[in-house]
Structures are given as C-alpha cells and as structure tokens.
Coordinates of C-alpha atoms in Angstrom, one line a residue:
Chain A
M232 CA 56.2 120.4 146.5
E233 CA 56.4 118.0 149.4
L234 CA 59.4 115.8 148.8
L235 CA 58.3 112.4 147.5
D236 CA 60.1 109.3 148.5
V237 CA 63.0 109.4 146.1
S238 CA 63.4 105.7 146.0
L239 CA 59.7 105.4 144.9
V240 CA 60.5 107.7 141.9
N241 CA 63.7 105.8 141.1
W242 CA 62.2 102.4 141.4
S243 CA 59.2 103.4 139.3
R244 CA 61.6 104.7 136.7
L245 CA 63.8 101.7 136.9
Q246 CA 60.8 99.4 136.5
F247 CA 59.5 101.3 133.5
A248 CA 63.0 101.3 131.9
L249 CA 63.3 97.6 132.5
T250 CA 60.0 96.7 130.9
A251 CA 60.4 99.1 128.0
M252 CA 63.9 97.9 127.2
Y253 CA 62.9 94.2 127.4
H254 CA 59.8 95.0 125.2
W255 CA 62.1 96.7 122.8
I256 CA 64.2 93.5 122.4
F257 CA 61.2 91.9 120.6
V258 CA 59.7 94.8 118.6
P259 CA 62.6 95.8 116.3
L260 CA 63.1 92.3 115.1
T261 CA 59.4 91.9 114.4
L262 CA 59.4 95.2 112.4
G263 CA 62.7 94.4 110.5
L264 CA 62.4 90.6 109.9
G265 CA 58.8 91.1 108.9
V266 CA 59.8 93.2 105.9
V267 CA 62.8 91.0 105.0
Q268 CA 60.5 87.9 104.8
A269 CA 57.9 89.9 102.8
I270 CA 60.6 91.0 100.3
M271 CA 61.6 87.3 99.9
E272 CA 58.1 86.2 99.4
T273 CA 57.7 89.0 96.8
I274 CA 60.7 87.6 94.9
Y275 CA 59.1 84.1 95.1
Y276 CA 55.8 85.5 93.8
R277 CA 57.6 87.2 90.9
T278 CA 60.0 84.3 90.0
G279 CA 58.1 81.2 91.1
D280 CA 61.4 79.9 92.4
E281 CA 60.7 77.4 95.3
K282 CA 64.0 78.2 96.9
W283 CA 62.7 81.7 97.7
K284 CA 59.5 80.2 99.1
N285 CA 61.6 77.9 101.3
A286 CA 63.7 80.9 102.5
T287 CA 60.6 82.9 103.2
K288 CA 59.1 80.1 105.3
F289 CA 62.3 79.7 107.3
W290 CA 62.6 83.4 108.2
M291 CA 58.8 83.4 108.8
T292 CA 59.2 80.7 111.5
L293 CA 61.9 82.8 113.3
F294 CA 59.6 85.8 112.9
G295 CA 56.8 83.8 114.5
I296 CA 58.9 82.8 117.4
N297 CA 59.9 86.4 118.1
F298 CA 56.4 87.6 117.6
A299 CA 54.8 85.1 119.9
I300 CA 57.3 85.6 122.7
G301 CA 57.1 89.4 122.4
V302 CA 53.4 89.8 121.9
A303 CA 51.7 91.8 124.6
T304 CA 54.9 92.6 126.5
G305 CA 54.2 96.2 125.9
I306 CA 50.8 96.0 127.7
I307 CA 52.8 95.8 131.0
L308 CA 53.8 99.4 130.4
E309 CA 50.2 100.4 130.4
F310 CA 49.7 98.5 133.7
E311 CA 52.5 100.6 135.1
F312 CA 51.0 103.8 133.9
G313 CA 47.8 103.0 135.9
T314 CA 49.5 101.8 139.1
N315 CA 52.8 103.7 139.4
W316 CA 52.2 106.8 137.3
S317 CA 48.6 107.7 138.1
N318 CA 49.1 111.4 138.2
Y319 CA 50.8 111.3 134.8
S320 CA 48.1 109.0 133.4
W321 CA 45.4 111.3 134.5
F322 CA 47.1 114.4 133.3
V323 CA 47.6 113.0 129.8
G324 CA 44.8 110.5 129.6
D325 CA 42.8 112.1 126.9
I326 CA 45.8 112.6 124.6
F327 CA 47.0 109.1 124.9
G328 CA 43.5 107.7 124.6
A329 CA 43.0 108.4 120.9
P330 CA 46.4 107.1 119.5
L331 CA 46.4 104.0 121.7
A332 CA 42.7 103.2 120.9
I333 CA 43.5 103.4 117.2
E334 CA 46.6 101.3 117.7
G335 CA 44.5 98.7 119.6
I336 CA 41.5 98.5 117.2
L337 CA 42.9 99.1 113.8
A338 CA 46.5 98.0 113.8
F339 CA 46.4 95.1 116.3
F340 CA 43.3 93.5 114.7
M341 CA 44.8 94.0 111.2
E342 CA 47.9 92.3 112.4
A343 CA 46.1 89.5 114.2
T344 CA 43.8 88.8 111.2
F345 CA 46.5 88.5 108.5
I346 CA 49.1 86.8 110.6
S347 CA 47.0 83.6 110.6
I348 CA 46.7 83.6 106.8
M349 CA 50.4 84.2 106.6
F350 CA 51.2 81.2 108.7
F351 CA 48.4 78.8 107.9
G352 CA 47.6 79.9 104.3
W353 CA 50.5 78.4 102.4
N354 CA 48.9 76.3 99.5
K355 CA 45.4 77.1 100.8
V356 CA 45.0 80.6 99.5
G357 CA 46.3 82.1 96.3
K358 CA 49.9 83.2 96.0
G359 CA 48.9 86.8 95.6
F360 CA 46.5 86.8 98.5
H361 CA 49.1 85.1 100.7
L362 CA 51.7 87.7 99.7
T363 CA 49.2 90.5 100.5
S364 CA 48.6 89.0 103.9
T365 CA 52.3 88.9 104.6
W366 CA 52.7 92.6 103.7
L367 CA 49.5 93.5 105.6
T368 CA 50.8 91.7 108.7
I369 CA 54.0 93.7 108.8
L370 CA 52.1 96.9 107.8
G371 CA 49.8 96.3 110.8
A372 CA 52.7 95.9 113.2
T373 CA 54.3 99.1 111.7
I374 CA 51.0 101.1 112.0
S375 CA 50.8 99.8 115.6
A376 CA 54.3 101.2 116.3
F377 CA 53.3 104.5 114.6
W378 CA 50.5 105.3 117.1
I379 CA 52.6 104.4 120.1
L380 CA 55.4 106.6 118.8
V381 CA 52.9 109.4 118.2
A382 CA 52.1 109.2 121.9
N383 CA 55.8 109.1 122.9
A384 CA 56.5 112.1 120.6
W385 CA 53.7 114.1 122.3
M386 CA 55.6 113.7 125.6
Q387 CA 58.7 115.1 124.0
H388 CA 56.8 117.9 122.4
P389 CA 53.3 118.4 123.8
V390 CA 51.0 120.1 121.3
G391 CA 47.4 120.0 120.1
M392 CA 45.9 120.1 123.6
A393 CA 44.4 122.4 126.1
F394 CA 44.6 122.0 129.8
N395 CA 41.3 121.8 131.5
P396 CA 41.5 123.0 135.2
D397 CA 38.1 121.4 136.0
T398 CA 39.2 117.9 135.1
V399 CA 43.0 118.5 135.7
R400 CA 43.6 116.9 132.3
N401 CA 45.0 117.8 129.0
E402 CA 42.4 117.5 126.4
M403 CA 43.0 117.1 122.7
V404 CA 41.9 120.1 120.6
D405 CA 43.8 119.3 117.4
F406 CA 44.3 115.7 116.5
W407 CA 46.5 116.5 113.5
A408 CA 48.7 118.7 115.5
V409 CA 49.5 115.7 117.8
I410 CA 50.8 113.9 114.7
S411 CA 53.5 116.5 114.6
P412 CA 56.6 116.5 112.3
I413 CA 58.5 115.3 115.4
A414 CA 56.2 112.3 115.7
V415 CA 56.6 111.5 112.0
N416 CA 60.3 111.7 112.2
K417 CA 60.5 109.6 115.4
F418 CA 58.3 107.0 113.7
L419 CA 60.6 106.9 110.6
H420 CA 63.8 106.8 112.6
T421 CA 62.5 104.0 114.9
V422 CA 61.1 101.9 112.1
W423 CA 64.1 102.3 109.8
S424 CA 66.5 101.5 112.6
S425 CA 64.4 98.4 113.3
W426 CA 64.9 97.3 109.7
I427 CA 68.6 97.4 110.5
V428 CA 68.0 95.0 113.4
G429 CA 66.1 92.6 111.2
S430 CA 68.7 92.8 108.4
L431 CA 71.6 92.2 110.8
F432 CA 69.8 89.2 112.2
V433 CA 69.3 87.7 108.7
L434 CA 72.9 88.6 107.7
G435 CA 74.3 87.1 110.9
V436 CA 72.4 83.9 110.9
S437 CA 73.1 83.4 107.2
A438 CA 76.8 84.0 107.8
W439 CA 76.7 81.3 110.5
Y440 CA 75.4 78.8 107.9
L441 CA 78.3 79.8 105.6
I442 CA 80.8 79.5 108.4
R443 CA 79.4 75.9 108.9
K444 CA 79.4 75.3 105.2
R445 CA 75.7 74.6 105.3
E446 CA 72.8 75.8 103.3
V447 CA 75.1 77.8 101.0
D448 CA 72.7 78.8 98.3
F449 CA 70.0 79.7 100.8
A450 CA 72.5 81.7 102.9
K451 CA 73.8 83.6 100.0
K452 CA 70.3 84.5 98.8
S453 CA 69.4 85.7 102.2
I454 CA 72.6 87.7 102.6
K455 CA 71.9 89.5 99.3
V456 CA 68.5 90.6 100.4
A457 CA 69.6 91.5 104.0
A458 CA 72.6 93.4 102.8
I459 CA 70.8 95.5 100.2
F460 CA 67.8 96.1 102.5
G461 CA 70.1 96.8 105.5
L462 CA 72.2 99.3 103.5
A463 CA 69.0 101.1 102.5
A464 CA 67.7 101.0 106.1
S465 CA 71.0 102.3 107.4
L466 CA 71.1 105.3 105.0
L467 CA 67.5 106.1 105.8
T468 CA 68.2 105.9 109.5
A469 CA 71.1 108.3 109.2
F470 CA 68.9 110.6 107.2
S471 CA 66.1 110.5 109.8
G472 CA 68.7 110.8 112.6
D473 CA 69.6 114.2 111.1
G474 CA 65.9 115.1 111.4
S475 CA 65.9 113.9 115.0
A476 CA 68.9 116.0 115.9
Y477 CA 67.2 119.1 114.3
N478 CA 64.0 118.4 116.2
V479 CA 65.9 118.0 119.5
A480 CA 67.7 121.3 118.9
Q481 CA 64.4 123.1 118.4
K482 CA 62.3 121.6 121.1
Q483 CA 64.6 119.9 123.7
P484 CA 67.8 122.0 123.6
M485 CA 68.9 120.7 127.1
K486 CA 68.9 117.1 125.6
L487 CA 71.0 118.3 122.7
A488 CA 73.5 120.0 125.1
A489 CA 73.7 116.7 127.1
M490 CA 74.1 114.6 123.9
E491 CA 77.1 116.8 123.0
G492 CA 78.5 117.5 126.5
L493 CA 78.0 121.2 125.7
Y494 CA 78.1 123.4 128.7
N495 CA 78.8 126.8 127.2
G496 CA 77.1 127.6 123.9
Q497 CA 78.6 129.6 121.1
E498 CA 78.0 130.6 117.5
G499 CA 79.3 128.1 114.9
T500 CA 79.4 125.2 117.4
E501 CA 81.4 122.1 116.5
L502 CA 80.0 118.6 116.5
V503 CA 82.0 116.3 118.8
A504 CA 82.8 113.3 116.5
F505 CA 84.6 111.5 119.3
G506 CA 85.2 112.6 122.9
I507 CA 86.0 111.5 126.4
L508 CA 84.2 113.4 129.2
N509 CA 86.1 114.6 132.2
P510 CA 84.9 112.6 135.2
E511 CA 86.1 115.4 137.5
K512 CA 83.4 117.7 136.3
E513 CA 80.8 117.7 139.1
S514 CA 78.7 120.8 138.5
Y515 CA 77.4 122.6 135.5
N516 CA 78.8 125.9 136.7
D517 CA 82.3 124.8 137.8
S518 CA 85.2 125.9 135.7
I519 CA 86.4 122.3 134.9
N520 CA 86.8 121.5 131.2
P521 CA 84.0 119.0 130.4
Y522 CA 86.4 117.0 128.1
V523 CA 89.5 115.1 128.6
F524 CA 89.8 114.6 124.9
K525 CA 87.7 115.4 121.9
I526 CA 87.8 115.5 118.1
G527 CA 85.3 118.0 116.7
I528 CA 84.0 118.9 113.3
P529 CA 83.8 122.7 113.1
N530 CA 80.4 124.4 112.8
L531 CA 78.6 121.1 112.2
L532 CA 76.4 121.1 115.3
S533 CA 75.1 124.6 114.4
F534 CA 74.3 123.4 111.0
L535 CA 72.6 120.1 112.1
G536 CA 70.6 121.9 114.8
Y537 CA 69.7 125.1 113.1
R538 CA 70.6 124.6 109.4
D539 CA 73.0 127.6 109.8
M540 CA 76.8 127.1 110.1
N541 CA 77.1 130.1 112.4
A542 CA 74.0 129.6 114.5
F543 CA 74.2 129.9 118.3
V544 CA 73.8 126.5 120.0
P545 CA 73.0 127.0 123.7
G546 CA 74.8 124.9 126.3
V547 CA 73.7 123.8 129.7
N548 CA 74.7 127.0 131.3
D549 CA 73.0 129.2 128.7
L550 CA 69.8 127.2 129.1
I551 CA 69.8 127.7 132.8
K552 CA 70.8 131.4 132.7
G553 CA 68.6 132.3 129.7
G554 CA 69.1 135.6 128.0
F555 CA 70.0 134.4 124.5
D556 CA 67.9 135.0 121.4
T557 CA 65.6 132.3 120.1
E558 CA 62.9 132.2 117.4
N559 CA 60.3 133.0 120.0
G560 CA 62.2 135.9 121.7
V561 CA 64.7 136.0 124.5
A562 CA 65.1 132.7 126.3
L563 CA 63.9 132.6 129.9
S564 CA 66.2 131.6 132.7
F565 CA 65.4 128.6 135.0
Y566 CA 64.2 130.9 137.8
E567 CA 61.9 132.8 135.4
K568 CA 60.4 129.6 134.2
Q569 CA 60.1 128.3 137.8
E570 CA 58.3 131.5 138.8
K571 CA 55.8 131.1 135.9
G572 CA 55.3 127.5 136.8
K573 CA 54.6 128.4 140.4
I574 CA 52.0 131.0 139.2
A575 CA 50.3 128.4 137.1
R576 CA 50.3 125.8 139.9
Q577 CA 49.0 128.3 142.5
A578 CA 46.3 129.4 140.1
L579 CA 45.2 125.8 139.6
A580 CA 44.6 125.5 143.4
D581 CA 43.0 128.9 143.6
Y582 CA 40.7 128.1 140.6
K583 CA 39.2 125.2 142.5
T584 CA 38.7 127.3 145.6
A585 CA 36.9 130.0 143.6
K586 CA 34.8 127.4 141.8
N587 CA 33.8 125.9 145.2
A588 CA 32.7 129.3 146.3
N589 CA 30.7 129.8 143.0
D590 CA 32.9 132.8 142.2
E591 CA 33.1 132.5 138.5
V592 CA 34.8 135.9 137.9
T593 CA 37.7 135.0 140.2
A594 CA 37.8 131.5 138.8
N595 CA 38.1 132.9 135.2
L596 CA 41.0 135.1 136.3
H597 CA 42.8 132.1 137.7
K598 CA 42.1 130.2 134.6
E599 CA 43.7 132.9 132.5
K600 CA 46.8 132.8 134.8
I601 CA 47.0 129.0 134.2
E602 CA 46.8 129.5 130.4
A603 CA 49.3 132.3 130.4
N604 CA 51.9 130.3 132.4
F605 CA 51.1 126.7 131.6
D606 CA 54.0 126.1 129.3
Y607 CA 56.3 126.2 132.3
F608 CA 53.9 124.3 134.7
G609 CA 56.4 121.6 135.4
Y610 CA 59.2 123.9 136.6
S611 CA 57.3 124.6 139.7
Y612 CA 58.2 121.1 141.0
L613 CA 61.9 121.7 140.6
D614 CA 63.9 123.3 143.3
K615 CA 67.3 123.8 141.7
P616 CA 68.5 124.5 138.2
E617 CA 70.7 121.3 138.1
Q618 CA 67.4 119.3 138.3
T619 CA 66.8 120.3 134.7
I620 CA 70.0 118.6 133.5
P621 CA 69.9 115.0 132.4
N622 CA 72.7 112.5 133.1
V623 CA 75.3 114.0 130.8
P624 CA 77.8 111.1 130.6
L625 CA 75.1 108.5 129.9
T626 CA 73.4 110.7 127.3
F627 CA 76.6 111.7 125.7
Y628 CA 78.2 108.2 125.4
S629 CA 74.8 106.6 124.4
F630 CA 74.4 109.1 121.6
H631 CA 78.0 108.9 120.3
L632 CA 78.1 105.1 120.4
M633 CA 74.8 104.9 118.6
V634 CA 76.0 107.1 115.8
M635 CA 79.3 105.2 115.6
L636 CA 77.3 101.9 115.3
G637 CA 75.2 103.5 112.6
M638 CA 78.2 104.3 110.6
Y639 CA 79.6 100.8 111.1
F640 CA 76.3 99.3 109.8
I641 CA 76.5 101.4 106.6
A642 CA 80.0 100.0 106.0
L643 CA 79.1 96.4 106.9
F644 CA 76.0 96.3 104.7
G645 CA 77.9 98.1 102.0
V646 CA 80.7 95.5 102.0
F647 CA 78.2 92.6 101.9
T648 CA 76.2 94.2 99.2
L649 CA 79.3 94.6 97.1
L650 CA 80.4 91.0 97.8
S651 CA 76.9 89.7 96.9
F652 CA 77.2 91.1 93.4
V653 CA 80.9 90.3 92.6
K654 CA 80.8 86.6 91.8
K655 CA 84.6 86.1 91.7
W656 CA 84.8 86.9 95.5
K657 CA 83.4 83.9 97.2
L658 CA 81.7 85.1 100.3
E659 CA 81.7 81.6 101.8
N660 CA 85.5 81.6 101.8
I661 CA 85.9 84.9 103.8
N662 CA 85.5 83.5 107.2
W663 CA 86.6 86.5 109.2
L664 CA 84.0 88.7 107.5
L665 CA 81.3 86.1 108.2
W666 CA 82.3 86.1 111.8
I667 CA 82.0 89.9 111.9
A668 CA 78.5 89.6 110.5
L669 CA 77.5 87.0 113.0
L670 CA 78.9 89.0 115.9
S671 CA 77.2 92.1 114.7
I672 CA 73.7 90.7 115.5
P673 CA 73.7 92.1 119.1
L674 CA 75.1 95.4 117.9
G675 CA 71.8 96.2 116.2
Y676 CA 69.9 95.7 119.4
L677 CA 72.5 97.7 121.3
A678 CA 72.2 100.7 118.9
S679 CA 68.4 100.5 119.1
Q680 CA 68.5 100.5 122.9
L681 CA 71.0 103.3 123.0
G682 CA 68.7 105.4 120.8
W683 CA 65.9 105.0 123.4
I684 CA 68.3 105.9 126.2
V685 CA 69.2 109.1 124.4
A686 CA 65.5 109.8 123.8
E687 CA 64.2 109.0 127.2
L688 CA 67.0 109.6 129.7
G689 CA 68.1 112.6 127.7
R690 CA 64.7 114.3 128.4
Q691 CA 64.9 113.9 132.2
P692 CA 63.5 115.2 134.5
W693 CA 60.4 115.3 132.3
T694 CA 57.7 112.7 131.8
I695 CA 56.1 115.5 129.7
Q696 CA 58.5 118.1 128.4
D697 CA 58.3 121.2 130.7
L698 CA 54.9 120.2 132.0
L699 CA 55.3 117.3 134.4
P700 CA 58.6 116.0 135.9
V701 CA 58.9 112.5 137.2
N702 CA 58.6 113.4 140.8
A703 CA 55.2 114.9 140.3
A704 CA 54.0 112.1 138.0
V705 CA 54.2 109.1 140.3
S706 CA 51.4 107.6 142.4
S707 CA 51.4 107.5 146.2
V708 CA 52.2 103.8 146.4
S709 CA 54.9 102.2 148.5
S710 CA 58.3 101.8 146.9
Q711 CA 58.5 98.2 148.3
S712 CA 55.5 97.2 146.1
V713 CA 57.3 98.6 143.1
Q714 CA 60.5 96.8 144.0
I715 CA 58.6 93.5 144.2
T716 CA 57.0 93.9 140.8
F717 CA 60.4 95.0 139.4
F718 CA 61.9 91.7 140.3
L719 CA 58.8 89.8 139.1
F720 CA 59.1 91.4 135.7
L721 CA 62.8 90.8 135.7
T722 CA 62.1 87.1 136.2
L723 CA 59.3 86.9 133.7
F724 CA 61.0 88.8 130.9
T725 CA 64.3 86.9 131.4
A726 CA 62.4 83.6 131.2
L727 CA 60.8 84.8 128.0
L728 CA 64.1 85.9 126.5
I729 CA 65.7 82.6 127.4
A730 CA 62.8 80.7 125.9
E731 CA 63.0 82.8 122.7
I732 CA 66.8 82.3 122.3
R733 CA 66.5 78.5 122.9
I734 CA 63.7 78.0 120.5
M735 CA 65.4 80.2 117.9
F736 CA 68.7 78.4 118.2
K737 CA 66.9 75.1 117.8
Q738 CA 65.2 76.2 114.6
I739 CA 68.3 77.8 113.2
K740 CA 70.3 74.6 113.9
K741 CA 67.6 72.6 112.1
G742 CA 68.0 74.9 109.1
P743 CA 65.8 75.9 106.2
S744 CA 66.0 72.5 104.5
L745 CA 63.5 71.0 106.9
H746 CA 60.9 73.7 106.4
Chain B
M999 CA 27.5 78.8 106.0
N1000 CA 30.2 77.6 103.6
I1001 CA 32.3 80.5 104.4
I1002 CA 32.1 79.8 108.1
K1003 CA 32.9 76.2 107.6
N1004 CA 35.9 77.1 105.4
V1005 CA 37.3 79.5 107.9
Y1006 CA 36.8 76.9 110.6
V1007 CA 38.6 74.2 108.6
F1008 CA 41.3 76.7 107.7
Y1009 CA 42.1 77.4 111.4
K1010 CA 41.6 73.8 112.5
D1011 CA 44.1 72.6 109.9
G1012 CA 46.5 75.3 110.7
F1013 CA 46.5 74.7 114.4
S1014 CA 46.7 70.9 114.1
K1015 CA 49.6 71.0 111.7
M1016 CA 51.7 73.4 113.8
T1017 CA 55.1 72.2 115.0
V1018 CA 56.9 75.0 116.7
G1019 CA 53.7 76.8 117.0
K1020 CA 52.4 74.4 119.7
T1021 CA 55.2 75.3 122.1
L1022 CA 54.8 78.9 121.3
W1023 CA 51.1 78.9 122.0
L1024 CA 51.8 77.3 125.3
I1025 CA 54.3 80.0 126.1
V1026 CA 51.9 82.7 125.0
A1027 CA 49.1 81.2 127.1
I1028 CA 51.3 81.0 130.2
K1029 CA 52.6 84.5 129.7
L1030 CA 49.1 86.0 129.2
F1031 CA 47.9 84.2 132.3
I1032 CA 50.8 85.5 134.4
M1033 CA 50.3 89.0 133.0
F1034 CA 46.6 89.5 133.0
V1035 CA 45.4 87.2 135.8
L1036 CA 48.2 87.3 138.3
L1037 CA 50.1 90.5 137.7
K1038 CA 47.2 92.8 136.8
T1039 CA 44.9 91.4 139.5
F1040 CA 47.2 91.3 142.4
F1041 CA 50.1 93.7 141.7
F1042 CA 48.8 96.3 139.2
P1043 CA 45.4 97.7 140.3
D1044 CA 44.6 101.0 138.7
Y1045 CA 45.5 103.4 141.5
L1046 CA 42.8 106.0 140.8
K1047 CA 40.0 103.6 140.0
T1048 CA 40.7 101.5 143.1
N1049 CA 40.9 104.4 145.5
Y1050 CA 38.3 106.7 144.1
S1051 CA 34.9 105.9 142.7
T1052 CA 34.0 108.9 140.6
E1053 CA 35.8 110.9 138.0
E1054 CA 35.4 114.0 140.1
E1055 CA 37.1 112.3 143.1
R1056 CA 39.9 111.2 140.9
A1057 CA 40.3 114.7 139.4
N1058 CA 40.3 116.2 143.0
H1059 CA 43.0 113.7 144.1
V1060 CA 45.3 114.5 141.2
R1061 CA 44.7 118.3 141.8
Q1062 CA 45.7 117.8 145.4
E1063 CA 48.7 115.9 144.4
L1064 CA 49.8 118.5 141.9
T1065 CA 49.1 121.5 144.0
K1066 CA 50.3 120.4 147.4

C-alpha cells in the first residue's frame, strides 16, 4: 500500500484516544454512582427512613452534575469516525449500525425519560414509581453501554458478518453471533469496574466528611453501602477479568504476549505477578532478556489463557514465525498471513474489473478467493512482522498496574466493610485510613483508563482485528486539520472537566444537610 | 388533556425549582452548540458524504483506497 502520511495516522489515533479517554472520565461514574444512589433509595423505600432519602438526593445531585457534563461527549467519537476514519466507517458501517441504532433509540430514550422523573418526581409521584424510575435510568445507561461495547467487541473479534465485494462493506448475517461471549464479558468487566469507580467516589467523599468531622451519620451510612457494593464489584471485576484474559488468549494472542512481555512461548507458562522490562530490548528477535526483574507464578498464564496448567502459550516470536499447534490447526506465520491478505486484496480489485467487463464467471472466481483469504485481509497492509506487535512496555505496565489496583480495591473495600460492621472500631477516628479512601478516588479512574489502554493499544495495529489496520482505515484528510481539532477538543473537554470538578466541589462542600 | 397538562406542570415545576440544574443546563446548551453547530458543521464533515454523492461512488472510493 502506498505509504500514508504517518503523522495523519498518529494524529487521528491521538485525537481518538483523547476524546475516548475524556469521555471515559464521565461514563464510569455515571454507571457506578447511579447504582449506589438506587441502592440507597431502595433502602429508603424499604425503611421509610428520611436520612436515606436525604443521602439519595445528595448523591443524585452529584450524579446529575456528572451526567450533564458528560452527556453526548461520546458523540464526538462518531464525528471522528465519519471525518478521520472514513475507510473504516464504510468497511464496518452495517455492523455498527444495528447496535448503535438500538443504543440510540431504546437506551438513550429510556434514560432520558426516566431521568426527569428521578430528578423532578420527588413528592410528585409515588415512592415506588420514583424508585422504579431511578433504577430504569441507570438500567438505560447500562444498556446504552452494552450496545457500544458490543460494537467494540466486534472490532476485537469480528464475527457474524460477510464481506460484500460489491459494496466493500461487511454486512451482518448473524445478529446473535455479534453479541459474542467476548462482547458479553467485555460488557460485564466494563460495567462492574465502573461500579468500583462509583463506590470509590462515594467512599472517598464520605471519608472527607469524616475527616472534617461533618455529616458523620450520613457519611457512615454512605460508606457502608459503598464498601459493600464496592467489594462485590471488585470481586466481580476480578472474575470477569479472568474471562477477559481467557478471551484475549483465544482471539488476540499477540495482545496477551504484550500484556505479559512474553517473547518466547512455552508449555506451562508462568504469569508475571510483578516485573520490570528491559529497556535495552529493541527488537522482538534480538537475544536480549526482556526482563530486568520479574516475579512469576508458575503455570498460571497457561491455566488462565487455556484452562490447562501445561498449555503452550505463544510469545511474540512464535506468533510471527507460526508453526505451533492451535485448536484450528497449525498457526500460520506472519508472511503466510500476509500472502493470504495480498491474495484477498488483489482479488477485490480484480473482482471489480471483471464486474465492469460483465464477466460474471471470473468475478465469481475472485469472490471465492476473497472469501477464502478474507480472515487475513488486513495483513496485506503490513510490510514487516514487527508491525503486528503493539507497544509492549505500555501494554505490559498498563495491564500489571490495573491488576495491582484491582487487588488493592478488594483490600480497601474489604477493610471498610469490616469496619462498617464492627461498632467498637470508630471509623471517624481512623484518620489515616480515611485519607487513604479519599486519595483512592482517582485510582479508580486510573484503573479504568488503564483497562482501555490494554484493550485498545494492546490490539494495535488493528482497528478491526486482522482485517483492517489503522494505516488503511484513515481518511485522506490533511493531518493539520486533525491537529487543529485535536487541540479544540483538548480545550473543550478540559473546560468541561474543570466545570465538573468546580461544581462538584461546591456541592460537596455544601453537604447533604442542605438537600 | 389532563395527562398533557399534568406532564406540562410536572416539567414546568421541575425546571423552575432547579438550583444546580440551571447552571448545568447552561453548560449542556453551550456544549451541544459547540459540538453540533460549530464542530460538526465546520470541522467534522462526513468525508464520504461530502466528497461523493452516491453510495456507488463511495464504495468505489473506498475500494480504490483499500486496493491501491
């Protein structure tokens, strides 16, 4: 392929990453805090205790601030698809159409309808109806996330479609296949980890009140709910994280190799619990040890990835060289995949030529060639094997830091759950622990962002796994225009974030008593 | 008619009694204006729809891009 302006690809990627990461500051808090407030309202509904109503209204106000500032920030990603990633958008249009349409029509309108009852309906509708509206609001937001994550999962594992060489589009042939186990696991992992963000937020803000010796009863009630819910969410996230690792091993083995810094595969592979990568390692096929230091747990990666303590886990070199056994036969090398990709790509061009000449017989032969080799279509755009390797240090450290934070959250919520139930330990007197809770608020966001870095940077160079790399997916626009809009977004999103933080701080300082 | 009136009053009351909400609605309005009117119109035209008028032309362009 004619070499595209590398800066255009990089700026387009950087802009997408910026908008996605900013968008993801708002979303997890909406998903997590929404459930916390619904749980509190449920307790109010069951007990009739006005203190729970007051607590619900306070957290609902903070939920509203986050929701209002964050709403529609994700639509910018769709703008970018149409402008900067037009080849990609065209290539996948039909697949994305259905999930995103359902997201827009069903989930968004459900959310929009019930959110007004949730905010305006206190004392105007029945308690039961109000509670239902609160749950349906957060259910709408969660369903909304589901369809977007289905679309994302399809990019990681494209299934349920057939490529149409006439329209140059992938067309959905099996809707239910698109909702793959990978999509379901991705949804659960993302939503459950967002519950952690919401729980940490409630825990941290409540800890701040206790540090200031304010709103003690409210804060302790909130901590109890956040700690129990956060502990459950952390355990569920760890459980679904195991599912994610299994899926990555099956469908994106190069990502798994990067996550573990694994260059040479072996049977009974250890899981690196902690490690420091060797910065001197410059190439996948040099003889330099990839680690300066590591602590590994024997055989665990084989078990997590293949449910077999002695399974062979391919490393970067194995994936490039091929030749090892897989469920689907012997793995192909990079060059074999590249050759197949080139056959499919040439056949796509020849198919059109034959069609223009009204030569249906030849066109059908080319169509068969496309179908036979389409699984490796994207490899035709790659020149060298190293282009298939994501940024190993970034993927490795993001993954390991995320896992460590996940373990930390389990411990943190566990401690606060315990303290919530043992009355003789006065939580309000353990200042150092309260400070830890307060300072842990940003760690939830960090872990959530790291998860996306692993998911998205770890699958580079692909926009669609094996089918379309980033350099073939971009539009022929000038990189300067992408740079301009990058800085426009940076300004807009930063302004929104500052507005959110200021309004939030103001409301938190006011406290729940005034609600 | 009563239902429509009740819904109208519900929303009218809700909006008029908002405190934080008024600032938030202002931010939302400014944000949506910037996003949909300024950014979408001037900086984010749909590349294929702007440059090609039919679906066939768009498909041919993408084919050219992918097979060149």
